[in-house]
Coordinates of C-alpha atoms in Angstrom, one line a residue:
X27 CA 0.0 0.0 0.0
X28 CA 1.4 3.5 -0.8
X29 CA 2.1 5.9 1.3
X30 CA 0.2 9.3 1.2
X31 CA 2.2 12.4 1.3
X32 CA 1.2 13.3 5.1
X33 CA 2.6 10.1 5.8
X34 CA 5.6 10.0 4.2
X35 CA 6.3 14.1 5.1
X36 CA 5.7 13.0 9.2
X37 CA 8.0 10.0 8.7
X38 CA 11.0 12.0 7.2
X39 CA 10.3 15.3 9.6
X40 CA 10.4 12.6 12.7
X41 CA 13.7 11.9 11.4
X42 CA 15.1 14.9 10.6
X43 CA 13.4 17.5 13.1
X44 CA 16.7 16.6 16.2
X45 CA 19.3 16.9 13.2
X46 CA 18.1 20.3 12.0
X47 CA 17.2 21.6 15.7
X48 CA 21.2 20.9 16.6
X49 CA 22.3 23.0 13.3
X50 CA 20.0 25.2 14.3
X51 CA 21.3 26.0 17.9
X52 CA 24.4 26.3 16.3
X53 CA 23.7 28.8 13.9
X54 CA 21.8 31.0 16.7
X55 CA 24.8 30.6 19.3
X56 CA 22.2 28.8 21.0
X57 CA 19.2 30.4 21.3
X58 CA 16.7 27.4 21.9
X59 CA 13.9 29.7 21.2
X60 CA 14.9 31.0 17.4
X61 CA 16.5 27.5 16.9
X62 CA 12.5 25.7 17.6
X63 CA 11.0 28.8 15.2
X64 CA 13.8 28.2 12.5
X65 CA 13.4 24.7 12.4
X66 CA 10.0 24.4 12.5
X67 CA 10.0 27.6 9.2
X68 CA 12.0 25.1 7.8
X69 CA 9.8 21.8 8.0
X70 CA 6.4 24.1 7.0
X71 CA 8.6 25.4 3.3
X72 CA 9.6 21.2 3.2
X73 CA 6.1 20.4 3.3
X74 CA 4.8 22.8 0.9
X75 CA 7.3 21.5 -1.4
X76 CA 7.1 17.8 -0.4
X77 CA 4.8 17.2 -3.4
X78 CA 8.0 17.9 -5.9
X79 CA 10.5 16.2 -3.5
X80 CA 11.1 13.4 -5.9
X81 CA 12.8 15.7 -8.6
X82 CA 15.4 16.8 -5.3
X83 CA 18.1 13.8 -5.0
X84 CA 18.9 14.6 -1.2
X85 CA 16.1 16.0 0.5
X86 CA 18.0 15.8 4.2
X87 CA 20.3 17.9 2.5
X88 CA 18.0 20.2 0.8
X89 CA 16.1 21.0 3.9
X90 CA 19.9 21.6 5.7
X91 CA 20.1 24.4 3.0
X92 CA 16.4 25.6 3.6
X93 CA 17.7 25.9 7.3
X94 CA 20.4 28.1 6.6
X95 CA 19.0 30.0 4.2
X96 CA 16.0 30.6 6.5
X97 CA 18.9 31.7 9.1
X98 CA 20.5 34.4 6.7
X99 CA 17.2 35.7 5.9
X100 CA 16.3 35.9 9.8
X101 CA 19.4 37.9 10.4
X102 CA 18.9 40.0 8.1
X103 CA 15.9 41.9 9.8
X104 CA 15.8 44.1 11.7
X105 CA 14.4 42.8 14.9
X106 CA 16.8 39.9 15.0
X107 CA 19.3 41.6 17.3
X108 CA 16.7 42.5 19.9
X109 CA 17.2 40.4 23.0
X110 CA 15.0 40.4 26.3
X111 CA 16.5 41.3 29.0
X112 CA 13.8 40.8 32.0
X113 CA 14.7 37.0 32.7
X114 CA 17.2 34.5 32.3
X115 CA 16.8 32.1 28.8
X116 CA 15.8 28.0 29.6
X117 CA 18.5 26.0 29.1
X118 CA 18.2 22.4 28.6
X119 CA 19.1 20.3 32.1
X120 CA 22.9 19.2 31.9
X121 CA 23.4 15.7 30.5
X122 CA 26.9 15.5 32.1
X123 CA 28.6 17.6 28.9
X124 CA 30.6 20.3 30.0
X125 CA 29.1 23.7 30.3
X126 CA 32.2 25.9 30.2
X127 CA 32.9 24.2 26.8
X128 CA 29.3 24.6 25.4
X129 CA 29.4 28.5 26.4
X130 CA 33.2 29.4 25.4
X131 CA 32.0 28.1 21.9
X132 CA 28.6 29.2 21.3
X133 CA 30.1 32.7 22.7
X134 CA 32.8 32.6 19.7
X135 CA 30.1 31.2 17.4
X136 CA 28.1 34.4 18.2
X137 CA 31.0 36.6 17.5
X138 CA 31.3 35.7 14.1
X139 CA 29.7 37.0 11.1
X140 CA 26.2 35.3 10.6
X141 CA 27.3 34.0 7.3
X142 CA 30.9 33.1 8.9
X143 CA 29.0 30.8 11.0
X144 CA 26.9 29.9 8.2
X145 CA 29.6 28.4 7.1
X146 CA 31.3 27.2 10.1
X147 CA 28.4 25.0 10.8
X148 CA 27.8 23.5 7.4
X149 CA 31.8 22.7 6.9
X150 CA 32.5 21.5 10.2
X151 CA 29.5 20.5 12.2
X152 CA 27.4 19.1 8.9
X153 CA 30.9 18.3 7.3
X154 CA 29.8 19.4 3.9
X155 CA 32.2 19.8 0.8
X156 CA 33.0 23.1 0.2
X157 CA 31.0 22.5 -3.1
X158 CA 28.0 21.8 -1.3
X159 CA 28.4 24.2 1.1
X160 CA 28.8 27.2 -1.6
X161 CA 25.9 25.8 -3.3
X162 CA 23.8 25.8 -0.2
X163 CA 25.0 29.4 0.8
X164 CA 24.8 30.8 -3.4
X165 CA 28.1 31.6 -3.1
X166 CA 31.2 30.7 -5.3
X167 CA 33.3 27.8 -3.9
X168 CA 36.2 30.9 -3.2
X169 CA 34.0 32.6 -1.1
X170 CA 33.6 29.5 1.3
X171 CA 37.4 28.6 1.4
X172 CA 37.8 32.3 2.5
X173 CA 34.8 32.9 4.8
X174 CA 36.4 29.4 6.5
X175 CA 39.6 30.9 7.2
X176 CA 38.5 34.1 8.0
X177 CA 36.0 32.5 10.7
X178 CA 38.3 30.0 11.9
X179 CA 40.9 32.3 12.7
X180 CA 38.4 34.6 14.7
X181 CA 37.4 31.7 16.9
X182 CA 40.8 30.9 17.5
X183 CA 41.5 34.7 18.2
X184 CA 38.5 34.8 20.6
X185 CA 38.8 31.0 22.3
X186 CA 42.8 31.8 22.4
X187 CA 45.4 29.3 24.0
X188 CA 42.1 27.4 25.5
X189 CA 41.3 25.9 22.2
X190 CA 43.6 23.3 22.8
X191 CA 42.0 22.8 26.3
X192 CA 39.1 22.4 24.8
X193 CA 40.0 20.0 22.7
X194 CA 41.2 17.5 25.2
X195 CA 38.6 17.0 27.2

């Protein structure tokens, strides 16, 4: 029996909703709040477009892309620098990772450009090509090798001789 679309659009957002929520943090230096509202944009423009999914080879990686280009846009609004200051944000209860890490690099993450860490993300987290990373981004393959070392060398500035800390633990 065949699937409906519904069906098969709930089976492949169960999948891939965790996976695009993590980039997602990423991207926002951890706001949990933007991340949920970016990744759930992002599954809503995947549905409408479910229907013509079959002429898109890699639709895990298309809806990557539809994440970060959802991100860009985001950032590019006005609004998206405002930050509430009345309260502290929810974090998620610690799971025995280390919390100086997490915040040391989601503080340099923040630092960066947002489509420095654009590309941070999709090279090093997603471990994309740099092909496939200047195709996602519309950008020439140039422009990622140079946005990478530029970004790169900022985080190292900002996370200094603890990178290396860091790195051990």
């Amino acid at each position: 029996m065949r699937k409906s679309r519904a069906d098969e659009f709930l089976e492949f957002a169960s999948a891939r909703t965790g996976h695009l929520f993590r980039s997602a943090c990423l991207l926002t230096s951890g706001d949990t709040h933007l991340a949920e509202d970016l990744t759930q944009e992002t599954l809503g423009r995947m549905y409408s477009l479910w229907g013509r999914m079959a002429r898109i080879g890699n639709p895990a990686a298309y809806a990557q892309t539809v994440l970060v280009r959802t991100f860009l846009s985001h950032q590019r609004r006005r609004s998206a620098t405002e930050r509430p200051l009345g309260e502290l944000p929810d974090r998620a209860p610690d799971n025995g990772e280390d919390p100086a890490l997490r915040i040391a690099l989601l503080d340099a993450l923040a630092g960066l450009a947002p489509k420095d860490r654009a590309v941070v993300v999709l090279r090093y987290w997603e471990d994309r090509s740099i092909e496939e990373t200047a195709d996602a981004l519309h950008v020439s393959s140039a422009a990622v090798r140079t946005r990478s070392v530029r970004a790169l060398a900022k985080l190292r500035e900002r996370l200094g001789g603890s990178i290396a800390e860091f790195a051990t633990r």
